[in-house]
PDB file of C-alpha atoms in Angstrom:
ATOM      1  CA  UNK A   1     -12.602 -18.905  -7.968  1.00 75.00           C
ATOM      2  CA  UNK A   2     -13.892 -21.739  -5.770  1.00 80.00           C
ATOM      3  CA  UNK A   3     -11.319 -24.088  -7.085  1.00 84.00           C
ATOM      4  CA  UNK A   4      -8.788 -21.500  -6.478  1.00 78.00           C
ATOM      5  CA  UNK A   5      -9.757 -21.123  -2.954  1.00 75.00           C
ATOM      6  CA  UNK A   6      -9.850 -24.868  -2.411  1.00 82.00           C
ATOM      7  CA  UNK A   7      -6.582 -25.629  -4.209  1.00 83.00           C
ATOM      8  CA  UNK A   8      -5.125 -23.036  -1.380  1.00 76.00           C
ATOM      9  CA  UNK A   9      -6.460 -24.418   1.471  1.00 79.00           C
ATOM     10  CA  UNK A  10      -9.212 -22.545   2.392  1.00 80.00           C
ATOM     11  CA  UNK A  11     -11.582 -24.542   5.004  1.00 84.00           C
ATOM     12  CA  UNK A  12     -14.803 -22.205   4.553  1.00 86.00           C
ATOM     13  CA  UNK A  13     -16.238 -20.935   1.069  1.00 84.00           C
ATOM     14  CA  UNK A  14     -19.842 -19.790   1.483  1.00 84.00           C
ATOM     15  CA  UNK A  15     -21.307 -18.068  -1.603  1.00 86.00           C
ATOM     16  CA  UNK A  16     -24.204 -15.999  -1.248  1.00 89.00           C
ATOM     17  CA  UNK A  17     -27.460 -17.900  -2.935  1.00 92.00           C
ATOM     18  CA  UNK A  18     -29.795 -15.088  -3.800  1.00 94.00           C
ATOM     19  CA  UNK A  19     -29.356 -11.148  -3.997  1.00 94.00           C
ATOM     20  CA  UNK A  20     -30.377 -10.663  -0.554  1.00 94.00           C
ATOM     21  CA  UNK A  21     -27.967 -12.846   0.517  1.00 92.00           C
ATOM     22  CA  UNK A  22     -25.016 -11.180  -1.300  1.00 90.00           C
ATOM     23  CA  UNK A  23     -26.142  -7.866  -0.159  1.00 92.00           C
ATOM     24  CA  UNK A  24     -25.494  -9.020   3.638  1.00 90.00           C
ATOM     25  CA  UNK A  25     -22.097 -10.266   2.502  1.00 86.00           C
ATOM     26  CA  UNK A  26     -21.521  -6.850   1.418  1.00 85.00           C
ATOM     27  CA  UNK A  27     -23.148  -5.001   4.270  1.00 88.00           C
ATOM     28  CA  UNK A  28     -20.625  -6.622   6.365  1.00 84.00           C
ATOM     29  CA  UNK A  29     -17.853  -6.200   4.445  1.00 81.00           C
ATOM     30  CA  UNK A  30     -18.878  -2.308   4.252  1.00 83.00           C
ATOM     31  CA  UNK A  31     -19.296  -2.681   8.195  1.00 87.00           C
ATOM     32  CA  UNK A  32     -15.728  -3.837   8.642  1.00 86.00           C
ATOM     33  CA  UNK A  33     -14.220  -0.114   8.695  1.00 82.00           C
ATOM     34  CA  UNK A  34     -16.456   1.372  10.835  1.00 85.00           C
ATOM     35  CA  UNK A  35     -16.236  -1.689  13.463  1.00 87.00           C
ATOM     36  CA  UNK A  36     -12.417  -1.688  13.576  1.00 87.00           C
ATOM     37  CA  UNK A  37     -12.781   2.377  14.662  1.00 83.00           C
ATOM     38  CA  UNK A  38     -14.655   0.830  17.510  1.00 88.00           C
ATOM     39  CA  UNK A  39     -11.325  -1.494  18.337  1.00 90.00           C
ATOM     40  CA  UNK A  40      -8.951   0.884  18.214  1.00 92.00           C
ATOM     41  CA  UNK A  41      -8.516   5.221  18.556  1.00 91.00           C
ATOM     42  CA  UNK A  42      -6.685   5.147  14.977  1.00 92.00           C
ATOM     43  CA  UNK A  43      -5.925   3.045  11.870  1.00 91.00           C
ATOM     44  CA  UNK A  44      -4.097   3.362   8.748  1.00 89.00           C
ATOM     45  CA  UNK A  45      -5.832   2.066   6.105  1.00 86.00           C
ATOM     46  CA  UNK A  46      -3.754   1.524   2.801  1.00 83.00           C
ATOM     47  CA  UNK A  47      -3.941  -0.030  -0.073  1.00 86.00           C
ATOM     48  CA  UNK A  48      -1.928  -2.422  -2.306  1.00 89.00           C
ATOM     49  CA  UNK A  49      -2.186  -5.031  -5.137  1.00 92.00           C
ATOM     50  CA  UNK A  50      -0.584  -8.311  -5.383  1.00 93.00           C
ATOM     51  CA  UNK A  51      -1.186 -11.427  -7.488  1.00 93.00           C
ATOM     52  CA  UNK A  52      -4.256 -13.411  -6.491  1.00 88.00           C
ATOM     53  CA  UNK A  53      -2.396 -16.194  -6.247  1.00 88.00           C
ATOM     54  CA  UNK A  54       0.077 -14.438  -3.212  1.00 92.00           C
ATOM     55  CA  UNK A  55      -2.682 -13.602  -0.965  1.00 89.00           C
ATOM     56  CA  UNK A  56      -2.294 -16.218   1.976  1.00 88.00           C
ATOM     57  CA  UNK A  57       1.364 -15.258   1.222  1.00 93.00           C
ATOM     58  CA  UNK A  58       1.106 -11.637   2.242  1.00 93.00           C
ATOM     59  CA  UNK A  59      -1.391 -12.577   4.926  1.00 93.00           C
ATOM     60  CA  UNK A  60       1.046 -14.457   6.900  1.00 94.00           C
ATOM     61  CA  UNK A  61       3.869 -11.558   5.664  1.00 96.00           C
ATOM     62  CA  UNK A  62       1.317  -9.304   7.719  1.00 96.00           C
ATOM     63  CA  UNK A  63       0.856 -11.210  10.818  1.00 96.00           C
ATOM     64  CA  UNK A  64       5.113 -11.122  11.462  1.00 98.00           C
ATOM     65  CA  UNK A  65       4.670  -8.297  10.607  1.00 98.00           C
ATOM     66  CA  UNK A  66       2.043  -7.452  13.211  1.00 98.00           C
ATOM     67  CA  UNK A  67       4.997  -9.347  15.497  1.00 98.00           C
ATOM     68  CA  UNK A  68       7.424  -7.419  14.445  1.00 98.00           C
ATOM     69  CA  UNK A  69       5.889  -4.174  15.063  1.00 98.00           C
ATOM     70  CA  UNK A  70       3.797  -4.788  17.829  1.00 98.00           C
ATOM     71  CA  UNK A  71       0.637  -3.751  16.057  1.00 98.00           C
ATOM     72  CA  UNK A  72      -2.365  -5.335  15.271  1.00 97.00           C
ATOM     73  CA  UNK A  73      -3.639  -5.301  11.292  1.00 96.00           C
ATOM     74  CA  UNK A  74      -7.323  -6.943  10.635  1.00 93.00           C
ATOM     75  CA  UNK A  75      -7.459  -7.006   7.007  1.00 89.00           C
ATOM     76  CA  UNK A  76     -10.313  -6.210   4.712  1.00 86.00           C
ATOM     77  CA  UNK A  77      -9.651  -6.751   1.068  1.00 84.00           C
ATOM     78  CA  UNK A  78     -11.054  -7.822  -2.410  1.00 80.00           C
ATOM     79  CA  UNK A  79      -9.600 -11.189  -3.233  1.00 75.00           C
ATOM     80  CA  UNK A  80     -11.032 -11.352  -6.393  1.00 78.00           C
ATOM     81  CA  UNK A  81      -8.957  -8.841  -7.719  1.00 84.00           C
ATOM     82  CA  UNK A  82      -5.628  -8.857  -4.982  1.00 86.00           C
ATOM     83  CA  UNK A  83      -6.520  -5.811  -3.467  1.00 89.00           C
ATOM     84  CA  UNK A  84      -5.586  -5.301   0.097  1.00 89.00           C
ATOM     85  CA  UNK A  85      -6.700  -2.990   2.809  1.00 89.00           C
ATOM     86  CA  UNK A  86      -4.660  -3.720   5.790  1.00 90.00           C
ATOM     87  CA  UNK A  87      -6.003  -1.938   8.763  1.00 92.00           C
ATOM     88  CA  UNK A  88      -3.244  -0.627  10.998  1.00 94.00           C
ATOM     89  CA  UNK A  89      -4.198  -0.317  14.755  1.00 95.00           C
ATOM     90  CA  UNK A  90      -2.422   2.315  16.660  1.00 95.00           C
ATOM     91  CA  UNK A  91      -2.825   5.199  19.062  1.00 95.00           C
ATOM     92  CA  UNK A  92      -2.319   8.801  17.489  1.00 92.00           C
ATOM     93  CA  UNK A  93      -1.674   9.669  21.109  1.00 95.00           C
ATOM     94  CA  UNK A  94       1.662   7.810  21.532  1.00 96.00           C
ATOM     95  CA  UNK A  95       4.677   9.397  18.893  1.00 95.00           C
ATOM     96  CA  UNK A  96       6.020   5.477  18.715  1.00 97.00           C
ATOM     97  CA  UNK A  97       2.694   4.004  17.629  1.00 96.00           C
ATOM     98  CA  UNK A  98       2.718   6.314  15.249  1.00 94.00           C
ATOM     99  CA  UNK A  99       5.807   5.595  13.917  1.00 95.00           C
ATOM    100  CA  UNK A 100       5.700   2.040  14.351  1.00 97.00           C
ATOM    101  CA  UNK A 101       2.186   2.259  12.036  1.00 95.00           C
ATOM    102  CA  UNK A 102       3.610   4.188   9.422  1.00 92.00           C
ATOM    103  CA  UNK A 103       6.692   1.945   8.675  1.00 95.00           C
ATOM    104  CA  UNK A 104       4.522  -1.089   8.859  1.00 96.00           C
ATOM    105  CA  UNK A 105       2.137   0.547   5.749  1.00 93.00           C
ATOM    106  CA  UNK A 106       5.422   1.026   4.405  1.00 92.00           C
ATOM    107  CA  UNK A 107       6.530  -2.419   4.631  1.00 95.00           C
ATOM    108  CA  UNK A 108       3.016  -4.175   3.190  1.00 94.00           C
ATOM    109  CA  UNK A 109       3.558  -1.860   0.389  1.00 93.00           C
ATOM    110  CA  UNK A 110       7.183  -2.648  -1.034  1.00 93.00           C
ATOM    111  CA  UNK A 111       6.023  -6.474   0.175  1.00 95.00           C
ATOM    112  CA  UNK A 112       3.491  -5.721  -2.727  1.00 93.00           C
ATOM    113  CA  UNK A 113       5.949  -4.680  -5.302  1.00 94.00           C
ATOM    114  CA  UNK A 114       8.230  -7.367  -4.284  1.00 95.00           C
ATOM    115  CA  UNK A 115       5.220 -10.278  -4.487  1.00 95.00           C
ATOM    116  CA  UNK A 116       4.240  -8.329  -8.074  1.00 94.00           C
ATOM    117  CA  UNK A 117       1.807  -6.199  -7.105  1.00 93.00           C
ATOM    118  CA  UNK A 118       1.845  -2.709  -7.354  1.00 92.00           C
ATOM    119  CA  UNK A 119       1.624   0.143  -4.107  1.00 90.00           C
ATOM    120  CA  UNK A 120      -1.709   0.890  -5.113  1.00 85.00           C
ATOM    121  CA  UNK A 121      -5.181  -0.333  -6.171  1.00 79.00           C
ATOM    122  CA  UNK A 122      -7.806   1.824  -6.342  1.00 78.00           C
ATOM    123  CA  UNK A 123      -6.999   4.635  -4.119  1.00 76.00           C
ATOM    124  CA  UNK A 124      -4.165   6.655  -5.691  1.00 72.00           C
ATOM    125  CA  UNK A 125      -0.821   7.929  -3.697  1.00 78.00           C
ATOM    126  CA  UNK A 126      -1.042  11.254  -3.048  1.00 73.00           C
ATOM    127  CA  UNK A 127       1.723  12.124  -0.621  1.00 76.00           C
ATOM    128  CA  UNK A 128       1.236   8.608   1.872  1.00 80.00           C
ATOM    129  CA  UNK A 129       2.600   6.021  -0.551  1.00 84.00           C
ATOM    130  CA  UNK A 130       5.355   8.447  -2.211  1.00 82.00           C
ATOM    131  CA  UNK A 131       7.949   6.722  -1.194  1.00 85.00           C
ATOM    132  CA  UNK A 132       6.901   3.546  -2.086  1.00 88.00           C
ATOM    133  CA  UNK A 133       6.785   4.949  -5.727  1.00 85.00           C
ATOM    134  CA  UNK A 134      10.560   5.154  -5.425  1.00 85.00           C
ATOM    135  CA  UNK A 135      10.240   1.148  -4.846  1.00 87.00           C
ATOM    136  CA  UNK A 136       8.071   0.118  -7.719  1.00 90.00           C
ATOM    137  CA  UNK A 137       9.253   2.226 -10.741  1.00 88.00           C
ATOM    138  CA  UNK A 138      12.573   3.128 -11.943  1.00 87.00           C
ATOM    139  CA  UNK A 139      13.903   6.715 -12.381  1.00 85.00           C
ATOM    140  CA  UNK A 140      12.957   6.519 -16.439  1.00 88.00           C
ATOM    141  CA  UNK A 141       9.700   5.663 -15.606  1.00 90.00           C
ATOM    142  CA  UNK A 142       9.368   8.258 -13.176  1.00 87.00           C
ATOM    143  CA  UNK A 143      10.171  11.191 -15.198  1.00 89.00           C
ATOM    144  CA  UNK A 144       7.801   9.758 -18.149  1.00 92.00           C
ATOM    145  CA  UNK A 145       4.876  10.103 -15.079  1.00 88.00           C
ATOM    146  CA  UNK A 146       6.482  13.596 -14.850  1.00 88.00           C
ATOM    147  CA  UNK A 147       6.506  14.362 -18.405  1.00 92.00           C
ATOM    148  CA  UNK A 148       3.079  13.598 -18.441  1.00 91.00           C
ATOM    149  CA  UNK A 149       1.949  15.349 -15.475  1.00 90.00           C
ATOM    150  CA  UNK A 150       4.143  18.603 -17.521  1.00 91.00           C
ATOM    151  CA  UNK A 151       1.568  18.473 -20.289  1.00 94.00           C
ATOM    152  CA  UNK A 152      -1.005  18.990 -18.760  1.00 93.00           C
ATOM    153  CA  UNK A 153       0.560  21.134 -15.779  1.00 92.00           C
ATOM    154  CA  UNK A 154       3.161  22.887 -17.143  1.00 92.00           C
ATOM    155  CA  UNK A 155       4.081  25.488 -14.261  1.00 92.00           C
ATOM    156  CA  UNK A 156       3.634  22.491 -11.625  1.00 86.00           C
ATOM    157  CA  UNK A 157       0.772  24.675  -9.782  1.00 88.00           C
ATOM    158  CA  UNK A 158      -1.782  21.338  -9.505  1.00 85.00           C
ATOM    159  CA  UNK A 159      -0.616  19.158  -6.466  1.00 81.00           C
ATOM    160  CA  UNK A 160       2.696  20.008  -6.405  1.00 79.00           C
ATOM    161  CA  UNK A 161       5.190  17.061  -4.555  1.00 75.00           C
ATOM    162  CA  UNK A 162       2.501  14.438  -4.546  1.00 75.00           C
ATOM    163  CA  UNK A 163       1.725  12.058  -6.289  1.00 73.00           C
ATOM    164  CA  UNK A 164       4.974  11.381  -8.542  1.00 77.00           C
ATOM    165  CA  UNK A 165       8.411  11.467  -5.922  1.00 72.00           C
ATOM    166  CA  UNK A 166      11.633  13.704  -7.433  1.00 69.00           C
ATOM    167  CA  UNK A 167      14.472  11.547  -7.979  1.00 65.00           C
ATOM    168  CA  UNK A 168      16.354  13.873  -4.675  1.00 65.00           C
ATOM    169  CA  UNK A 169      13.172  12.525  -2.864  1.00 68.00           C
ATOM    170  CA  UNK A 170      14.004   8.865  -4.418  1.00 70.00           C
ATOM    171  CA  UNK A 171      17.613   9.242  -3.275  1.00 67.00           C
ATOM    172  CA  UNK A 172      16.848  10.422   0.078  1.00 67.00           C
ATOM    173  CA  UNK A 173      14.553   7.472   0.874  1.00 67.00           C
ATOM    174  CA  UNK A 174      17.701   5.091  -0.273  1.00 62.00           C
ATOM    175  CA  UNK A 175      16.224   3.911  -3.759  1.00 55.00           C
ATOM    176  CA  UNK A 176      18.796   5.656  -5.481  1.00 50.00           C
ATOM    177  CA  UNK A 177      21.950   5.681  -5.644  1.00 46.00           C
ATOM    178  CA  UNK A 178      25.077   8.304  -6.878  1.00 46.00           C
ATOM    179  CA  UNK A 179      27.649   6.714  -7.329  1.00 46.00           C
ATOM    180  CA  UNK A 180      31.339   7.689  -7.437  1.00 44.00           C
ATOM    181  CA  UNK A 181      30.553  11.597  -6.712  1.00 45.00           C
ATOM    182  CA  UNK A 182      28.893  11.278 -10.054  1.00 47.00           C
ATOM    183  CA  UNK A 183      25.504  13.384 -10.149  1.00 41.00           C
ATOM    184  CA  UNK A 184      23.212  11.286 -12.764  1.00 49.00           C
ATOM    185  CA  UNK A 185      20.305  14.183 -11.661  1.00 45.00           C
ATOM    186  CA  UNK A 186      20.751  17.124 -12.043  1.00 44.00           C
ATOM    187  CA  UNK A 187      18.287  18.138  -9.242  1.00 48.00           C
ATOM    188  CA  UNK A 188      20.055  16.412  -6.420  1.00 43.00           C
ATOM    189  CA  UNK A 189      21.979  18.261  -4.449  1.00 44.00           C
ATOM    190  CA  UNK A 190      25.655  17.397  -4.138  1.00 40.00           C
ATOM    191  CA  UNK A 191      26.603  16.092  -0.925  1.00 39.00           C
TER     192      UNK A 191
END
């Protein structure tokens, strides 16, 4: 990993030299969500995946994107495994923050599909990252997740609309298309 780090420019690399040691590493780490509620009123905390090898990539994605939106993102992560946690910054207070916050997550996340990394790491989707499923896998792939999730849930009573987006959800976030008046779904409405 140290080569790694050096090959990509890194100017600092300080591994921890006894267990005490690496236990303050991780304190701190551990300390970095509770510090940034100290920064800010609200956050967004999300996570992706993306190659290793992408990292300072999607760290520099993230600061134009912190331009861009006019937000600021500190970013706590596991780079051993390319698994971010940007921290979005924003007032709840303020109706544009929010939105402004919210698009941002959604941007990191279909950056992370588009670098080859997947919406998610280790925290699920649930109804935040939905849409982003819509990004990542194709319609087939969806309804195998649903097929699946029909198994063992066949009168859809457990979580219903999380976790795996209909294709009319798909279609109204823009990932898919009808084309020609032809309805491929029979679920979508016709418009």
């Amino acid at each position: 990993m140290k080569a790694v780090l050096e090959r990509s420019g890194a100017r600092n690399i300080r591994v921890s030299r006894d267990e005490a040691e690496r236990l303050r590493f991780w304190a701190g780490r551990k300390a970095a969500f509770p510090a940034v509620g100290r920064i800010s009123p609200d956050y967004l905390c999300m996570d992706g995946t993306i190659p290793r090898k992408r990292l300072a990539e999607m760290l520099r994605a993230i600061a134009r994107l912190e331009q861009k939106y006019g937000l600021r993102c500190p970013n706590v992560f596991h780079a051993g495994d390319g698994n971010l946690h940007p921290l979005i910054l924003f007032d709840a207070n303020d109706p544009d923050q929010l939105r402004r916050a919210e698009e941002f997550v959604a941007e990191v996340l279909e950056l992370s599909v588009a670098f080859g990394g997947t919406v998610t790491g280790e925290h699920g989707v649930g109804i935040e990252k939905i849409n982003q499923m819509c990004v990542q896998f194709s319609p087939a792939e969806l309804e195998r997740f649903r097929g699946v999730k029909r198994a063992f849930d066949p009168d859809g009573l457990l979580n219903p609309e999380k976790n795996i987006p209909s294709l009319h959800r798909c279609a109204e976030y823009g990932r898919m298309h009808v084309r020609r008046g032809e309805l491929a779904h029979p679920e979508l409405p016709r418009f």
